[in-house]
Coordinates of C-alpha atoms in Angstrom, one line a residue:
X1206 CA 17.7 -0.8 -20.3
X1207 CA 21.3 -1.0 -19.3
X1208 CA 23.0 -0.1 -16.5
X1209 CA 23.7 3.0 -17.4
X1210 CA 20.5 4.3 -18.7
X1211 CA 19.3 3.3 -15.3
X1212 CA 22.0 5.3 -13.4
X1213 CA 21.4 8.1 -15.4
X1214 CA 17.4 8.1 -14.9
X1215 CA 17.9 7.5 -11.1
X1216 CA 20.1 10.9 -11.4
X1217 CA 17.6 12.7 -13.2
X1218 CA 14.7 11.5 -11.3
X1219 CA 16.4 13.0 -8.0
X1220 CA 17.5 16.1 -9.6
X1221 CA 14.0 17.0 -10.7
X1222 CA 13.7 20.8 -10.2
X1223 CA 10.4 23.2 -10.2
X1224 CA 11.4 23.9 -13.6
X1225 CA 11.0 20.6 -14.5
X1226 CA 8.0 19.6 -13.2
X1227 CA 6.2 23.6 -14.5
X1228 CA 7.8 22.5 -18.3
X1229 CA 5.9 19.0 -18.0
X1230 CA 2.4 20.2 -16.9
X1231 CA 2.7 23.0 -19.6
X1232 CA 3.7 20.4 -22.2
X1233 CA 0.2 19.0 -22.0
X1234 CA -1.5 22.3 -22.6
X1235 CA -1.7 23.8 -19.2
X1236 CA -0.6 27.5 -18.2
X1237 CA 1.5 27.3 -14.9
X1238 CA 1.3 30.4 -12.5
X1239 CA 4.0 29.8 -11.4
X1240 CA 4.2 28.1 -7.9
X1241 CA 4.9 24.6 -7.3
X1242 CA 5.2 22.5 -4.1
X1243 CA 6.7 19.3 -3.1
X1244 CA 4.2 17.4 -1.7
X1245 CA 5.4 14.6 0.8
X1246 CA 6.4 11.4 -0.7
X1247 CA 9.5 9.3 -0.5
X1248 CA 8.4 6.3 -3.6
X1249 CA 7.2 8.9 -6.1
X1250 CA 8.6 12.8 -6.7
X1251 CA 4.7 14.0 -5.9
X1252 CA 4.0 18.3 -6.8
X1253 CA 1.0 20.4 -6.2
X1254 CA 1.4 22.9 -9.3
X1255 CA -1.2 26.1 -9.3
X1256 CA -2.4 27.1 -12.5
X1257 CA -3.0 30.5 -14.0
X1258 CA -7.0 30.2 -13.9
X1259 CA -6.5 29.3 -10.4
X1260 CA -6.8 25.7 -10.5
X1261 CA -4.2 23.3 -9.0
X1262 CA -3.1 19.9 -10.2
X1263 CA -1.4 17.2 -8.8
X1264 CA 2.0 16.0 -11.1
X1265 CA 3.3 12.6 -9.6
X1266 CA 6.5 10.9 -11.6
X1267 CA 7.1 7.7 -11.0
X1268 CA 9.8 6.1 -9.7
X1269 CA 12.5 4.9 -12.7
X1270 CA 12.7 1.1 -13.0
X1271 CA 9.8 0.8 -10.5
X1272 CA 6.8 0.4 -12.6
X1273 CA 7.0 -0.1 -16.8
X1274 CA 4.9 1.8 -19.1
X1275 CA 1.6 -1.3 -19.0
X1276 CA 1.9 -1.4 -15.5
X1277 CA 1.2 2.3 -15.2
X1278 CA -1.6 2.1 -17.8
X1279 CA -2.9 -0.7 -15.4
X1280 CA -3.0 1.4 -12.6
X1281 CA -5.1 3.9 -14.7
X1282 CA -7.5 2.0 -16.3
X1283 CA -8.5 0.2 -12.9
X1284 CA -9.2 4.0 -12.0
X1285 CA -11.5 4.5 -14.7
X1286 CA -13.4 1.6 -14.2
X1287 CA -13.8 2.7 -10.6
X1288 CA -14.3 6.3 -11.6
X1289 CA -17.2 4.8 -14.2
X1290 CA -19.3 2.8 -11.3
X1291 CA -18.9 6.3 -9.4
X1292 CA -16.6 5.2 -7.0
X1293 CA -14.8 8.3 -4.9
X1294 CA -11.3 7.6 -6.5
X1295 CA -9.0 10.0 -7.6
X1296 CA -8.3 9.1 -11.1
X1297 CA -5.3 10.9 -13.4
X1298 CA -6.2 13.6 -16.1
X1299 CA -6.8 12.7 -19.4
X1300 CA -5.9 14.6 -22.5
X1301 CA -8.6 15.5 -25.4
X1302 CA -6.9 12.1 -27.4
X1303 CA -7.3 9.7 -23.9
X1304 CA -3.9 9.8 -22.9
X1305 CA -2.9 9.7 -18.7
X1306 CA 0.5 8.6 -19.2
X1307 CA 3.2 10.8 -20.4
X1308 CA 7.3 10.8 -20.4
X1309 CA 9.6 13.8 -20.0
X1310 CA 13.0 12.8 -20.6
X1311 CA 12.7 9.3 -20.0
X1312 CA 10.5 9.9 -16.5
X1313 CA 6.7 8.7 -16.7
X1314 CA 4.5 11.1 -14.7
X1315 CA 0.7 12.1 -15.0
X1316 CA -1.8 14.9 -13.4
X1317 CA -4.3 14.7 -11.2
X1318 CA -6.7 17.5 -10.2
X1319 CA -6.2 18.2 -6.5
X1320 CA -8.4 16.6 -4.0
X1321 CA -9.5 18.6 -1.5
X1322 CA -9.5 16.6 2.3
X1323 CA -8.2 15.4 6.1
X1324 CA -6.8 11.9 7.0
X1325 CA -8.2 11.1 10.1
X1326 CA -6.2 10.1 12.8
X1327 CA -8.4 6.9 13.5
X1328 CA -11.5 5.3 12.3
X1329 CA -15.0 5.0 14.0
X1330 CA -17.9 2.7 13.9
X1331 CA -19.8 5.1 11.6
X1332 CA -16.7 5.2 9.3
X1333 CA -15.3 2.2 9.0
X1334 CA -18.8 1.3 7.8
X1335 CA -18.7 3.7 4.9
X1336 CA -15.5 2.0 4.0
X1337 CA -16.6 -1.0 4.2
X1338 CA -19.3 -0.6 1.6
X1339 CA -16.8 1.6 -0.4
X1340 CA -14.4 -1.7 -0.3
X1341 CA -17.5 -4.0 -1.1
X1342 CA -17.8 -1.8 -4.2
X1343 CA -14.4 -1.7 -5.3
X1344 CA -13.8 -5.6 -4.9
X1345 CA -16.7 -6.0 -7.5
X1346 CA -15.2 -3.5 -10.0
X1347 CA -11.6 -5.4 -9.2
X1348 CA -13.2 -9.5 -9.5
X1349 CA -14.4 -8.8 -12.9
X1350 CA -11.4 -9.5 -14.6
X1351 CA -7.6 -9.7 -13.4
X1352 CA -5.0 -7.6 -14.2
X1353 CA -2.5 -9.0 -17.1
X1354 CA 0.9 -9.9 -17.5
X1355 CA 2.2 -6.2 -17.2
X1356 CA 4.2 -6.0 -14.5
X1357 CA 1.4 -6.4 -11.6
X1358 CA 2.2 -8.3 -8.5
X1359 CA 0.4 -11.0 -8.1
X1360 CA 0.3 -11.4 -3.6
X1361 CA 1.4 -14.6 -2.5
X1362 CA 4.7 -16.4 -0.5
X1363 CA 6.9 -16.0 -3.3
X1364 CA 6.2 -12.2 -4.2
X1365 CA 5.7 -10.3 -1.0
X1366 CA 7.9 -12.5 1.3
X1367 CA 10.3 -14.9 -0.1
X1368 CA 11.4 -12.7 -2.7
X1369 CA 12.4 -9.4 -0.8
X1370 CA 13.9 -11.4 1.8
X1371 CA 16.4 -13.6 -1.1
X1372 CA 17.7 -9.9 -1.7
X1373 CA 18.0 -8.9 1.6
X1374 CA 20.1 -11.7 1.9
X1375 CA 21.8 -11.6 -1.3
X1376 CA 23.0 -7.9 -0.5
X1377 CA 24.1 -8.9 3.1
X1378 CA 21.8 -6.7 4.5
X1379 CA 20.5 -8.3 8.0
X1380 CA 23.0 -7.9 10.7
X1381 CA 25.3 -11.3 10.7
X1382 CA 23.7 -12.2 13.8
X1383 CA 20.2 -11.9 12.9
X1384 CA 20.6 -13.4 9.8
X1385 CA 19.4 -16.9 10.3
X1386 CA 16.5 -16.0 12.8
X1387 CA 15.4 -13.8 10.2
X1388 CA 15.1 -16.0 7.8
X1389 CA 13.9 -18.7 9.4
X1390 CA 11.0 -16.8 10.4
X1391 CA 10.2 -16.1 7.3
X1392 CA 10.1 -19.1 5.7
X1393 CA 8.2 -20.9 8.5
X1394 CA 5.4 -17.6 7.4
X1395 CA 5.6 -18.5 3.9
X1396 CA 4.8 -21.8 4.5
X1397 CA 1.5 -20.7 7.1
X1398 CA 0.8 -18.2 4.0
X1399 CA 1.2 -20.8 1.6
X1400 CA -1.3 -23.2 3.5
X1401 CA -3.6 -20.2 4.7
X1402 CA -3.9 -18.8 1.4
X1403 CA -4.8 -22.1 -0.8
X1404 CA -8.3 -21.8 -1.6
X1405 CA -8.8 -17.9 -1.3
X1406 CA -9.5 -15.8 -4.0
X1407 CA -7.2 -13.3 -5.6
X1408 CA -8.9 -10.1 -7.3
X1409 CA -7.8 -6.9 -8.4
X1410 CA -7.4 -4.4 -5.1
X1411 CA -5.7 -1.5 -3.6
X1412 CA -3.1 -3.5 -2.2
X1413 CA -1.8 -0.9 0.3
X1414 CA -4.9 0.8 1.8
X1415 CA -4.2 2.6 5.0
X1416 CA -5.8 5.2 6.8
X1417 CA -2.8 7.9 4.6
X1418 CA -4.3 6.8 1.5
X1419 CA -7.6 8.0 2.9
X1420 CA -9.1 11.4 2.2
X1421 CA -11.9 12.6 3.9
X1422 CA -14.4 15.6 3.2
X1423 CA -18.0 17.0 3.4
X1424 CA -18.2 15.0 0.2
X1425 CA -17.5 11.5 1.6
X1426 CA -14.1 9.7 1.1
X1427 CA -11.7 9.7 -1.4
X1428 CA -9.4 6.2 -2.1
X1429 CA -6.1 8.1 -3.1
X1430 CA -2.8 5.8 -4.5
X1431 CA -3.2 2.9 -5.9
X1432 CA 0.5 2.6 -7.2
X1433 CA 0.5 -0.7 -5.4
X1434 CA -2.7 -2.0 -6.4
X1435 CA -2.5 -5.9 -7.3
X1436 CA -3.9 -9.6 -7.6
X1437 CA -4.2 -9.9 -4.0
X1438 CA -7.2 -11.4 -1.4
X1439 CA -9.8 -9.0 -0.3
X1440 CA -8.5 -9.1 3.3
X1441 CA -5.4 -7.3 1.9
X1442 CA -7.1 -4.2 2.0
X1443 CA -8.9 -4.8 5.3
X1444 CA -6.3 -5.3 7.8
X1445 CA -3.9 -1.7 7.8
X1446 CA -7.8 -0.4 8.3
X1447 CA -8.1 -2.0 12.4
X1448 CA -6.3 0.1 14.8
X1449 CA -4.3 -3.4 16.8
X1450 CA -4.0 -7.1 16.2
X1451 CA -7.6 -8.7 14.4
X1452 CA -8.7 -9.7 18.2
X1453 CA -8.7 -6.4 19.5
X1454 CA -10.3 -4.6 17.0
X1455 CA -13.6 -6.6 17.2
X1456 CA -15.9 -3.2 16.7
X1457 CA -13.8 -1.6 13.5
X1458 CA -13.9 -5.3 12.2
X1459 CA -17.5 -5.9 12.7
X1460 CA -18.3 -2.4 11.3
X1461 CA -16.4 -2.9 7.8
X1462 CA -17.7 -6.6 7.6
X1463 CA -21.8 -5.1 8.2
X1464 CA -20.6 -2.7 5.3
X1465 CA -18.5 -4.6 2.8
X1466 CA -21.2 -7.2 3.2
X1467 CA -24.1 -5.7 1.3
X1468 CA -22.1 -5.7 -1.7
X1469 CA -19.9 -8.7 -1.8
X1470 CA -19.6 -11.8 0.2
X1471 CA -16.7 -12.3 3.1
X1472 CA -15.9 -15.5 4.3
X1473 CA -15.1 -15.1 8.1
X1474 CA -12.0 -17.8 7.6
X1475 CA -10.1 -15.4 5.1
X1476 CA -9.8 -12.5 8.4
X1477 CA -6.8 -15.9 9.5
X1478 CA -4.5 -14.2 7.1
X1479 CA -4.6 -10.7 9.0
X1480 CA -1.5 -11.5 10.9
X1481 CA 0.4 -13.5 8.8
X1482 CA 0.0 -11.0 6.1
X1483 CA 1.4 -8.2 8.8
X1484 CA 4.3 -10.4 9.0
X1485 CA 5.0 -10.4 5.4
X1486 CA 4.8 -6.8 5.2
X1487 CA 7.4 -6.0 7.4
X1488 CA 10.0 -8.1 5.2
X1489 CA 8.5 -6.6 1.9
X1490 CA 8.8 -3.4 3.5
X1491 CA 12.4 -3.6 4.6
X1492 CA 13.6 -4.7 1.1
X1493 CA 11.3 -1.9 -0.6
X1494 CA 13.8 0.3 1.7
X1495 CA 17.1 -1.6 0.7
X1496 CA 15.9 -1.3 -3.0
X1497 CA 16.0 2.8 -2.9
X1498 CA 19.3 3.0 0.3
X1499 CA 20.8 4.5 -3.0
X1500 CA 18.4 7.6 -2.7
X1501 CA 19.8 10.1 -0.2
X1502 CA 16.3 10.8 0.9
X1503 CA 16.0 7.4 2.0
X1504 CA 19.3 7.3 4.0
X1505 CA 17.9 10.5 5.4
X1506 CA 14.2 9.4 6.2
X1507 CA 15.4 5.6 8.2
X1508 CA 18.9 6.7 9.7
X1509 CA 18.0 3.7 11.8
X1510 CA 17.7 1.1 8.6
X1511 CA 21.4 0.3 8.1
X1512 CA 21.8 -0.5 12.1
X1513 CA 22.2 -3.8 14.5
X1514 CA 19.0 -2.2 16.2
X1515 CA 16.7 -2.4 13.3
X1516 CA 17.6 -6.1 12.2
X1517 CA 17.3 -6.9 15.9
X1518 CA 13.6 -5.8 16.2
X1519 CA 13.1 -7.0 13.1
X1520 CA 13.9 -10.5 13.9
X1521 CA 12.1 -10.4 17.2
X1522 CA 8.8 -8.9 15.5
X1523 CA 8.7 -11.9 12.8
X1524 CA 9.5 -14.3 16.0
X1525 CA 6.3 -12.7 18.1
X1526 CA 4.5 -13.0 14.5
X1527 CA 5.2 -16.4 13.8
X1528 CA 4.2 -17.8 17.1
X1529 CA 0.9 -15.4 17.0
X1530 CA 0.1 -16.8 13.3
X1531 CA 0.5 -20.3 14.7
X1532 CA -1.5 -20.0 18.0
X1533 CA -4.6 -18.1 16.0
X1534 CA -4.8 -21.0 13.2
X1535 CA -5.9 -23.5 16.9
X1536 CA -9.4 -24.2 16.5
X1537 CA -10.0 -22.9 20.5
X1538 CA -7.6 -19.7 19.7
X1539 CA -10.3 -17.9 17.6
X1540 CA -14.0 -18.6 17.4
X1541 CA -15.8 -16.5 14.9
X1542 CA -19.9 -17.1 13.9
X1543 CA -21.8 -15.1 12.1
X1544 CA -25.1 -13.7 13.1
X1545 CA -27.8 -11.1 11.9
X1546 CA -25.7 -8.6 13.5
X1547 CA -22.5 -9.1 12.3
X1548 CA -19.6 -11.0 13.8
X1549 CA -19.2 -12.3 17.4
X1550 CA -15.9 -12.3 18.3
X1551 CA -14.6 -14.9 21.2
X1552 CA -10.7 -15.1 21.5
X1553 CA -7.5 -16.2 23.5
X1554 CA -5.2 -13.3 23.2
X1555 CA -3.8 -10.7 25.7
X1556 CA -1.4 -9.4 23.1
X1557 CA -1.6 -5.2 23.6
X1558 CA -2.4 -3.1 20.9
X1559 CA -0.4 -2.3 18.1
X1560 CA 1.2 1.0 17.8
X1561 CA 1.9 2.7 13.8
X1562 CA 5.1 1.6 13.9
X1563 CA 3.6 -1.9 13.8
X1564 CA 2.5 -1.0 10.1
X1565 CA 5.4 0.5 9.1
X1566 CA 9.4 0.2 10.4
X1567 CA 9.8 3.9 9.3
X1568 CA 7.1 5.8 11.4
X1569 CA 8.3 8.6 13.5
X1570 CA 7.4 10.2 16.6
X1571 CA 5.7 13.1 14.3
X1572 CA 3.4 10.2 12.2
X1573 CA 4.9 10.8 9.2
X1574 CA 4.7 8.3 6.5
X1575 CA 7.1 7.9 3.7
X1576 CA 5.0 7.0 1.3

């Protein structure tokens, strides 16, 4: 695709109107009432459409240049499987010939019925057991093959750190005086990942599963969003679950492990890559934002992005990671053994707990989150 065609689908994407997305769901042989609502997300253009029966559905285009076509279909298909072992996901429609995937002027999108739920504001013992088995369940669907070449990341040092921060670098976007701290934080963590990570397995999982891409109802939970979903390790989708750092969230941890465990197997050792995979996040996030700065709703959503301020706390946050992921790999730092009960946790750490904005360098006063 040239550069043009990409300009051009960029325009379109952001310039989708309710007339639009009514003419797409209608295209696929489903009467409209009428009323359609934005639905908040910042990645994706995301609508809740009503239709004439009463029924709602769910349209969600994709993001041009984000995903290709296989990728997408990846994404589905992962669904189905889950859906199949009767998993509470929330799979896309298909149509009477088995299609999910569909183009309107160059713009993939699909439907999903709408999901009726809360997201809670935190997780209890009780819960984070549920998810735990829930995530035991999933992991067994995800380990029984890989995803393909198509487009799906594949976690590790070069993808989810080194990567995003060459073009943060490249497009001169750290402050000048932050720029070297920056990265040589980051490289020190790809290294720690690099050694951390050697002989852990990678399987198919969510890849980005916080508490927002949790529904819950009198049915049970829902796993919503798995745009991101990837080669990754199983911890991946453990650690946005604990409410602070891995040491202070000893009964959430212990209470997904109990669950996760009478399904699939957890190594204690793989919960080492909890911080240094926070780490990571926080460059891969800043660069996801850097990719999109050309999106007025972006510019709108982190006025504080393009500041001295941001690259600042930015730097210092990698710092305090780096010398947290080095400290926990010390034998005496953290001293896990397993027992009938679950896992005892003994540890050196007086670091307070971690606020949202720990997760994510957009989150607001109001809890919102962009994605």
């Amino acid at each position: 695709m040239s550069d043009l065609e990409s300009h051009h689908l960029r325009q379109s994407f952001a310039a989708l109107q309710p007339a639009d997305i009514l003419s797409a769901v209608e295209s696929l042989g489903y009467l409209s009432s009428g009323h359609c609502e934005q639905l908040n997300s910042l990645e994706n253009r995301v609508y809740d459409v009503r239709l004439e029966d009463g029924r709602h559905v769910v349209v969600k285009f994709y993001r041009p240049g984000r995903w290709s076509r296989s990728a997408i279909q990846s994404e589905h298909d992962f669904l189905y499987e889950l859906q199949a072992d009767e998993i509470p996901v929330c799979a896309p429609l298909r149509l009477a010939d088995g299609q999910s995937l569909h183009e309107q002027a160059g713009i993939f999108f699909a439907l999903w019925w709408r999901t009726g739920g809360r997201c809670l504001d935190e997780l209890g013992v009780r819960q984070a057991t549920e998810l735990g088995r829930l995530l035991g369940r999933i992991h067994n669907v995800g380990a029984r093959t890989a995803f393909q070449s198509n487009g799906r990341l594949i976690l590790n040092q070069q993808s989810y750190l080194i990567e995003p921060l060459q073009y943060l670098l490249e497009n001169d976007w750290p402050a000048p005086e932050y720029r070297h701290a920056i990265e040589d934080s980051a490289l020190d963590l790809a290294r720690l990942y690099e050694q951390a990570a050697a002989d852990i397995p990678l399987l198919r999982i969510h890849g980005d599963c916080h508490i927002g891409n949790l529904l819950h109802s009198n049915e049970g939970w829902f796993f919503l969003d798995f745009d991101d979903c990837l080669m990754g390790p199983a911890v991946q989708d453990f650690w946005m679950l604990l409410p602070g750092r891995l040491v202070e969230s000893e009964p959430i941890v212990n209470a997904l492990l109990d669950g996760y465990r009478l399904f699939r197997d957890f190594e204690p050792g793989w919960l080492g890559l909890i911080e240094i995979l926070r780490a990571m996040r926080y460059v891969h996030y800043s660069a996801w934002i850097a990719r999109r700065w050309h999106d007025p709703a972006f510019q709108q959503a982190f006025e504080h992005f393009n500041t001295g301020e941001y690259w600042q706390n930015l730097s210092q946050d990698l710092r305090d990671q780096l010398d947290s992921c080095q400290s926990a790999v010390a034998p005496h730092t953290l001293d896990a053994t397993i027992h009938a009960g679950g896992t005892e946790w003994q540890a050196n750490d007086d670091t307070e707990a971690l606020e949202n904005s720990a997760y994510f360098y957009d989150w607001t006063d109001n809890g919102s989150d962009p994605d």
